[in-house]
Amino acid sequence: MPELPEVEVVRRGLERWVSGRTIAEAQVLHPRSVRRHPAGAEDFAARLKGHIVGIARRRGKYLWLPLADTDASILGHLGMSGQLLVQPEDAADEKHLRIRIRFDDSLGTELRFVDQRTFGGLSLHDNTPEGLPEVIAHIARDPLDPAFDDAAFQTALRLRRTTVKRALLDQSLISGVGNIYADEALWRAKLHYERPTATLTRPRSAELLRHVRDVMNEALAVGGTSFDSLYVNVNGESGYFDRSLDAYGREDEPCRRCGTPMRRRPWMNRSSYFCPRCQRPPRPTRTLS
DNA sequence: GTTAACACCTGAGAGC
DNA sequence: TGCTCTCAGGTGTTAA
């Protein structure tokens, strides 16, 4: 389940193995994987041909490959199960291979987009003057971006009438955080996932932001998190951060801080993992009559 | 304008 | 053995 650290690992792989190469041909093997390209699969393939791939970039969970000689970029999102793999041209096709990009050189490798659940995809978009694909202009900067504005984030958090985990997953407020790292950061900050954002003091929100950054940087240092074969880097290798998770997936296991069995609660069609002792639920708010 | 709920999608695993 | 059901969850769309 790729979140920011996993996407950054993939971006680095693309920068190393794909940037600077000229696209010879693109094959779309599943139309859903280019559904965000309004002009369709044929147009997507035709517009890539002959262009040089620029330096891979990322914002939150989106990554893009600028086409160096145009004002457009190939935008990618891995969704739930997407993989961007650099494979030998003669390697057998993966079962869920959706898009193949061949290059006009003699390196003998090609770029493959493999996606079991087809939540992810590739598309081609014009760039904004800042070099960002226009369709992701609404995505906030991520907390590892040097230009991320801590004070603005804290202010926005205070003004929201929502709960803290919803806010962490709101990509227009802060990008790159998914269910796993949200639970990890909240556990470290000793915050319950349903804590109203308006009740967070500046020091508390600053501490939460610090934990978000810490957990992402630690995951990045070991190549990301992987529970199964659904997340891998461009070489098909998995990360190791799942061995360091303190909250996510640890239902009934003892809290690493206080020993209380961790709990899992259904939340927004997914799960929230928390320690019922360290992360006390918020007091019920008074209703005005 | 803001917030919440839902659809999309496939395969692993549990239960019968 | 094989069938059905549940679960996993990021994003865009729709509803409130």
JSON list of N, CA, C and O in Angstrom, two decimals, chain A residues 175-197:
[
{"chain": "A", "resi": 175, "resn": "SER", "atom": "N", "xyz": [-0.21, 16.23, 2.08]},
{"chain": "A", "resi": 175, "resn": "SER", "atom": "CA", "xyz": [-0.24, 15.09, 1.18]},
{"chain": "A", "resi": 175, "resn": "SER", "atom": "C", "xyz": [0.75, 14.01, 1.60]},
{"chain": "A", "resi": 175, "resn": "SER", "atom": "O", "xyz": [1.67, 14.27, 2.38]},
{"chain": "A", "resi": 176, "resn": "GLY", "atom": "N", "xyz": [0.53, 12.83, 1.09]},
{"chain": "A", "resi": 176, "resn": "GLY", "atom": "CA", "xyz": [1.47, 11.74, 1.31]},
{"chain": "A", "resi": 176, "resn": "GLY", "atom": "C", "xyz": [1.14, 10.82, 2.46]},
{"chain": "A", "resi": 176, "resn": "GLY", "atom": "O", "xyz": [1.71, 9.74, 2.58]},
{"chain": "A", "resi": 177, "resn": "VAL", "atom": "N", "xyz": [0.21, 11.25, 3.34]},
{"chain": "A", "resi": 177, "resn": "VAL", "atom": "CA", "xyz": [-0.12, 10.42, 4.50]},
{"chain": "A", "resi": 177, "resn": "VAL", "atom": "C", "xyz": [-1.28, 9.50, 4.14]},
{"chain": "A", "resi": 177, "resn": "VAL", "atom": "O", "xyz": [-2.30, 9.95, 3.64]},
{"chain": "A", "resi": 178, "resn": "GLY", "atom": "N", "xyz": [-1.12, 8.22, 4.39]},
{"chain": "A", "resi": 178, "resn": "GLY", "atom": "CA", "xyz": [-2.18, 7.24, 4.17]},
{"chain": "A", "resi": 178, "resn": "GLY", "atom": "C", "xyz": [-2.55, 6.60, 5.49]},
{"chain": "A", "resi": 178, "resn": "GLY", "atom": "O", "xyz": [-2.13, 7.04, 6.57]},
{"chain": "A", "resi": 179, "resn": "ASN", "atom": "N", "xyz": [-3.35, 5.55, 5.42]},
{"chain": "A", "resi": 179, "resn": "ASN", "atom": "CA", "xyz": [-3.89, 4.93, 6.63]},
{"chain": "A", "resi": 179, "resn": "ASN", "atom": "C", "xyz": [-2.80, 4.41, 7.57]},
{"chain": "A", "resi": 179, "resn": "ASN", "atom": "O", "xyz": [-2.90, 4.56, 8.79]},
{"chain": "A", "resi": 180, "resn": "ILE", "atom": "N", "xyz": [-1.77, 3.84, 7.00]},
{"chain": "A", "resi": 180, "resn": "ILE", "atom": "CA", "xyz": [-0.72, 3.22, 7.83]},
{"chain": "A", "resi": 180, "resn": "ILE", "atom": "C", "xyz": [0.04, 4.27, 8.64]},
{"chain": "A", "resi": 180, "resn": "ILE", "atom": "O", "xyz": [0.13, 4.21, 9.87]},
{"chain": "A", "resi": 181, "resn": "TYR", "atom": "N", "xyz": [0.58, 5.27, 7.93]},
{"chain": "A", "resi": 181, "resn": "TYR", "atom": "CA", "xyz": [1.40, 6.27, 8.62]},
{"chain": "A", "resi": 181, "resn": "TYR", "atom": "C", "xyz": [0.57, 7.21, 9.48]},
{"chain": "A", "resi": 181, "resn": "TYR", "atom": "O", "xyz": [1.08, 7.76, 10.46]},
{"chain": "A", "resi": 182, "resn": "ALA", "atom": "N", "xyz": [-0.72, 7.37, 9.14]},
{"chain": "A", "resi": 182, "resn": "ALA", "atom": "CA", "xyz": [-1.59, 8.16, 10.01]},
{"chain": "A", "resi": 182, "resn": "ALA", "atom": "C", "xyz": [-1.71, 7.46, 11.37]},
{"chain": "A", "resi": 182, "resn": "ALA", "atom": "O", "xyz": [-1.56, 8.10, 12.42]},
{"chain": "A", "resi": 183, "resn": "ASP", "atom": "N", "xyz": [-1.97, 6.15, 11.35]},
{"chain": "A", "resi": 183, "resn": "ASP", "atom": "CA", "xyz": [-2.08, 5.42, 12.61]},
{"chain": "A", "resi": 183, "resn": "ASP", "atom": "C", "xyz": [-0.77, 5.44, 13.40]},
{"chain": "A", "resi": 183, "resn": "ASP", "atom": "O", "xyz": [-0.76, 5.56, 14.63]},
{"chain": "A", "resi": 184, "resn": "GLU", "atom": "N", "xyz": [0.34, 5.31, 12.68]},
{"chain": "A", "resi": 184, "resn": "GLU", "atom": "CA", "xyz": [1.65, 5.32, 13.35]},
{"chain": "A", "resi": 184, "resn": "GLU", "atom": "C", "xyz": [1.93, 6.67, 14.02]},
{"chain": "A", "resi": 184, "resn": "GLU", "atom": "O", "xyz": [2.35, 6.74, 15.18]},
{"chain": "A", "resi": 185, "resn": "ALA", "atom": "N", "xyz": [1.68, 7.75, 13.27]},
{"chain": "A", "resi": 185, "resn": "ALA", "atom": "CA", "xyz": [1.95, 9.08, 13.81]},
{"chain": "A", "resi": 185, "resn": "ALA", "atom": "C", "xyz": [1.02, 9.39, 14.99]},
{"chain": "A", "resi": 185, "resn": "ALA", "atom": "O", "xyz": [1.45, 9.97, 16.00]},
{"chain": "A", "resi": 186, "resn": "LEU", "atom": "N", "xyz": [-0.24, 8.98, 14.90]},
{"chain": "A", "resi": 186, "resn": "LEU", "atom": "CA", "xyz": [-1.19, 9.23, 15.99]},
{"chain": "A", "resi": 186, "resn": "LEU", "atom": "C", "xyz": [-0.81, 8.44, 17.24]},
{"chain": "A", "resi": 186, "resn": "LEU", "atom": "O", "xyz": [-0.94, 8.92, 18.36]},
{"chain": "A", "resi": 187, "resn": "TRP", "atom": "N", "xyz": [-0.32, 7.22, 17.04]},
{"chain": "A", "resi": 187, "resn": "TRP", "atom": "CA", "xyz": [0.13, 6.41, 18.19]},
{"chain": "A", "resi": 187, "resn": "TRP", "atom": "C", "xyz": [1.32, 7.10, 18.87]},
{"chain": "A", "resi": 187, "resn": "TRP", "atom": "O", "xyz": [1.36, 7.24, 20.10]},
{"chain": "A", "resi": 188, "resn": "ARG", "atom": "N", "xyz": [2.27, 7.57, 18.06]},
{"chain": "A", "resi": 188, "resn": "ARG", "atom": "CA", "xyz": [3.44, 8.24, 18.64]},
{"chain": "A", "resi": 188, "resn": "ARG", "atom": "C", "xyz": [3.04, 9.52, 19.37]},
{"chain": "A", "resi": 188, "resn": "ARG", "atom": "O", "xyz": [3.63, 9.87, 20.39]},
{"chain": "A", "resi": 189, "resn": "ALA", "atom": "N", "xyz": [2.04, 10.21, 18.83]},
{"chain": "A", "resi": 189, "resn": "ALA", "atom": "CA", "xyz": [1.61, 11.48, 19.43]},
{"chain": "A", "resi": 189, "resn": "ALA", "atom": "C", "xyz": [0.61, 11.28, 20.56]},
{"chain": "A", "resi": 189, "resn": "ALA", "atom": "O", "xyz": [0.18, 12.25, 21.18]},
{"chain": "A", "resi": 190, "resn": "LYS", "atom": "N", "xyz": [0.22, 10.02, 20.81]},
{"chain": "A", "resi": 190, "resn": "LYS", "atom": "CA", "xyz": [-0.77, 9.69, 21.84]},
{"chain": "A", "resi": 190, "resn": "LYS", "atom": "C", "xyz": [-2.09, 10.41, 21.59]},
{"chain": "A", "resi": 190, "resn": "LYS", "atom": "O", "xyz": [-2.70, 10.95, 22.52]},
{"chain": "A", "resi": 191, "resn": "LEU", "atom": "N", "xyz": [-2.49, 10.43, 20.33]},
{"chain": "A", "resi": 191, "resn": "LEU", "atom": "CA", "xyz": [-3.74, 11.10, 19.96]},
{"chain": "A", "resi": 191, "resn": "LEU", "atom": "C", "xyz": [-4.72, 10.06, 19.43]},
{"chain": "A", "resi": 191, "resn": "LEU", "atom": "O", "xyz": [-4.36, 9.22, 18.60]},
{"chain": "A", "resi": 192, "resn": "HIS", "atom": "N", "xyz": [-5.97, 10.14, 19.89]},
{"chain": "A", "resi": 192, "resn": "HIS", "atom": "CA", "xyz": [-7.02, 9.27, 19.36]},
{"chain": "A", "resi": 192, "resn": "HIS", "atom": "C", "xyz": [-7.42, 9.76, 17.97]},
{"chain": "A", "resi": 192, "resn": "HIS", "atom": "O", "xyz": [-7.44, 10.97, 17.72]},
{"chain": "A", "resi": 193, "resn": "TYR", "atom": "N", "xyz": [-7.75, 8.81, 17.09]},
{"chain": "A", "resi": 193, "resn": "TYR", "atom": "CA", "xyz": [-8.03, 9.19, 15.69]},
{"chain": "A", "resi": 193, "resn": "TYR", "atom": "C", "xyz": [-9.27, 10.06, 15.54]},
{"chain": "A", "resi": 193, "resn": "TYR", "atom": "O", "xyz": [-9.44, 10.74, 14.54]},
{"chain": "A", "resi": 194, "resn": "GLU", "atom": "N", "xyz": [-10.15, 10.07, 16.53]},
{"chain": "A", "resi": 194, "resn": "GLU", "atom": "CA", "xyz": [-11.37, 10.88, 16.42]},
{"chain": "A", "resi": 194, "resn": "GLU", "atom": "C", "xyz": [-11.27, 12.20, 17.19]},
{"chain": "A", "resi": 194, "resn": "GLU", "atom": "O", "xyz": [-12.28, 12.87, 17.42]},
{"chain": "A", "resi": 195, "resn": "ARG", "atom": "N", "xyz": [-10.09, 12.57, 17.58]},
{"chain": "A", "resi": 195, "resn": "ARG", "atom": "CA", "xyz": [-9.89, 13.84, 18.26]},
{"chain": "A", "resi": 195, "resn": "ARG", "atom": "C", "xyz": [-10.23, 14.99, 17.30]},
{"chain": "A", "resi": 195, "resn": "ARG", "atom": "O", "xyz": [-9.66, 15.08, 16.20]},
{"chain": "A", "resi": 196, "resn": "PRO", "atom": "N", "xyz": [-11.12, 15.90, 17.69]},
{"chain": "A", "resi": 196, "resn": "PRO", "atom": "CA", "xyz": [-11.43, 17.03, 16.80]},
{"chain": "A", "resi": 196, "resn": "PRO", "atom": "C", "xyz": [-10.19, 17.90, 16.57]},
{"chain": "A", "resi": 196, "resn": "PRO", "atom": "O", "xyz": [-9.47, 18.22, 17.53]},
{"chain": "A", "resi": 197, "resn": "THR", "atom": "N", "xyz": [-9.98, 18.27, 15.33]},
{"chain": "A", "resi": 197, "resn": "THR", "atom": "CA", "xyz": [-8.78, 19.07, 15.01]},
{"chain": "A", "resi": 197, "resn": "THR", "atom": "C", "xyz": [-8.81, 20.43, 15.71]},
{"chain": "A", "resi": 197, "resn": "THR", "atom": "O", "xyz": [-7.76, 20.97, 16.06]}
]
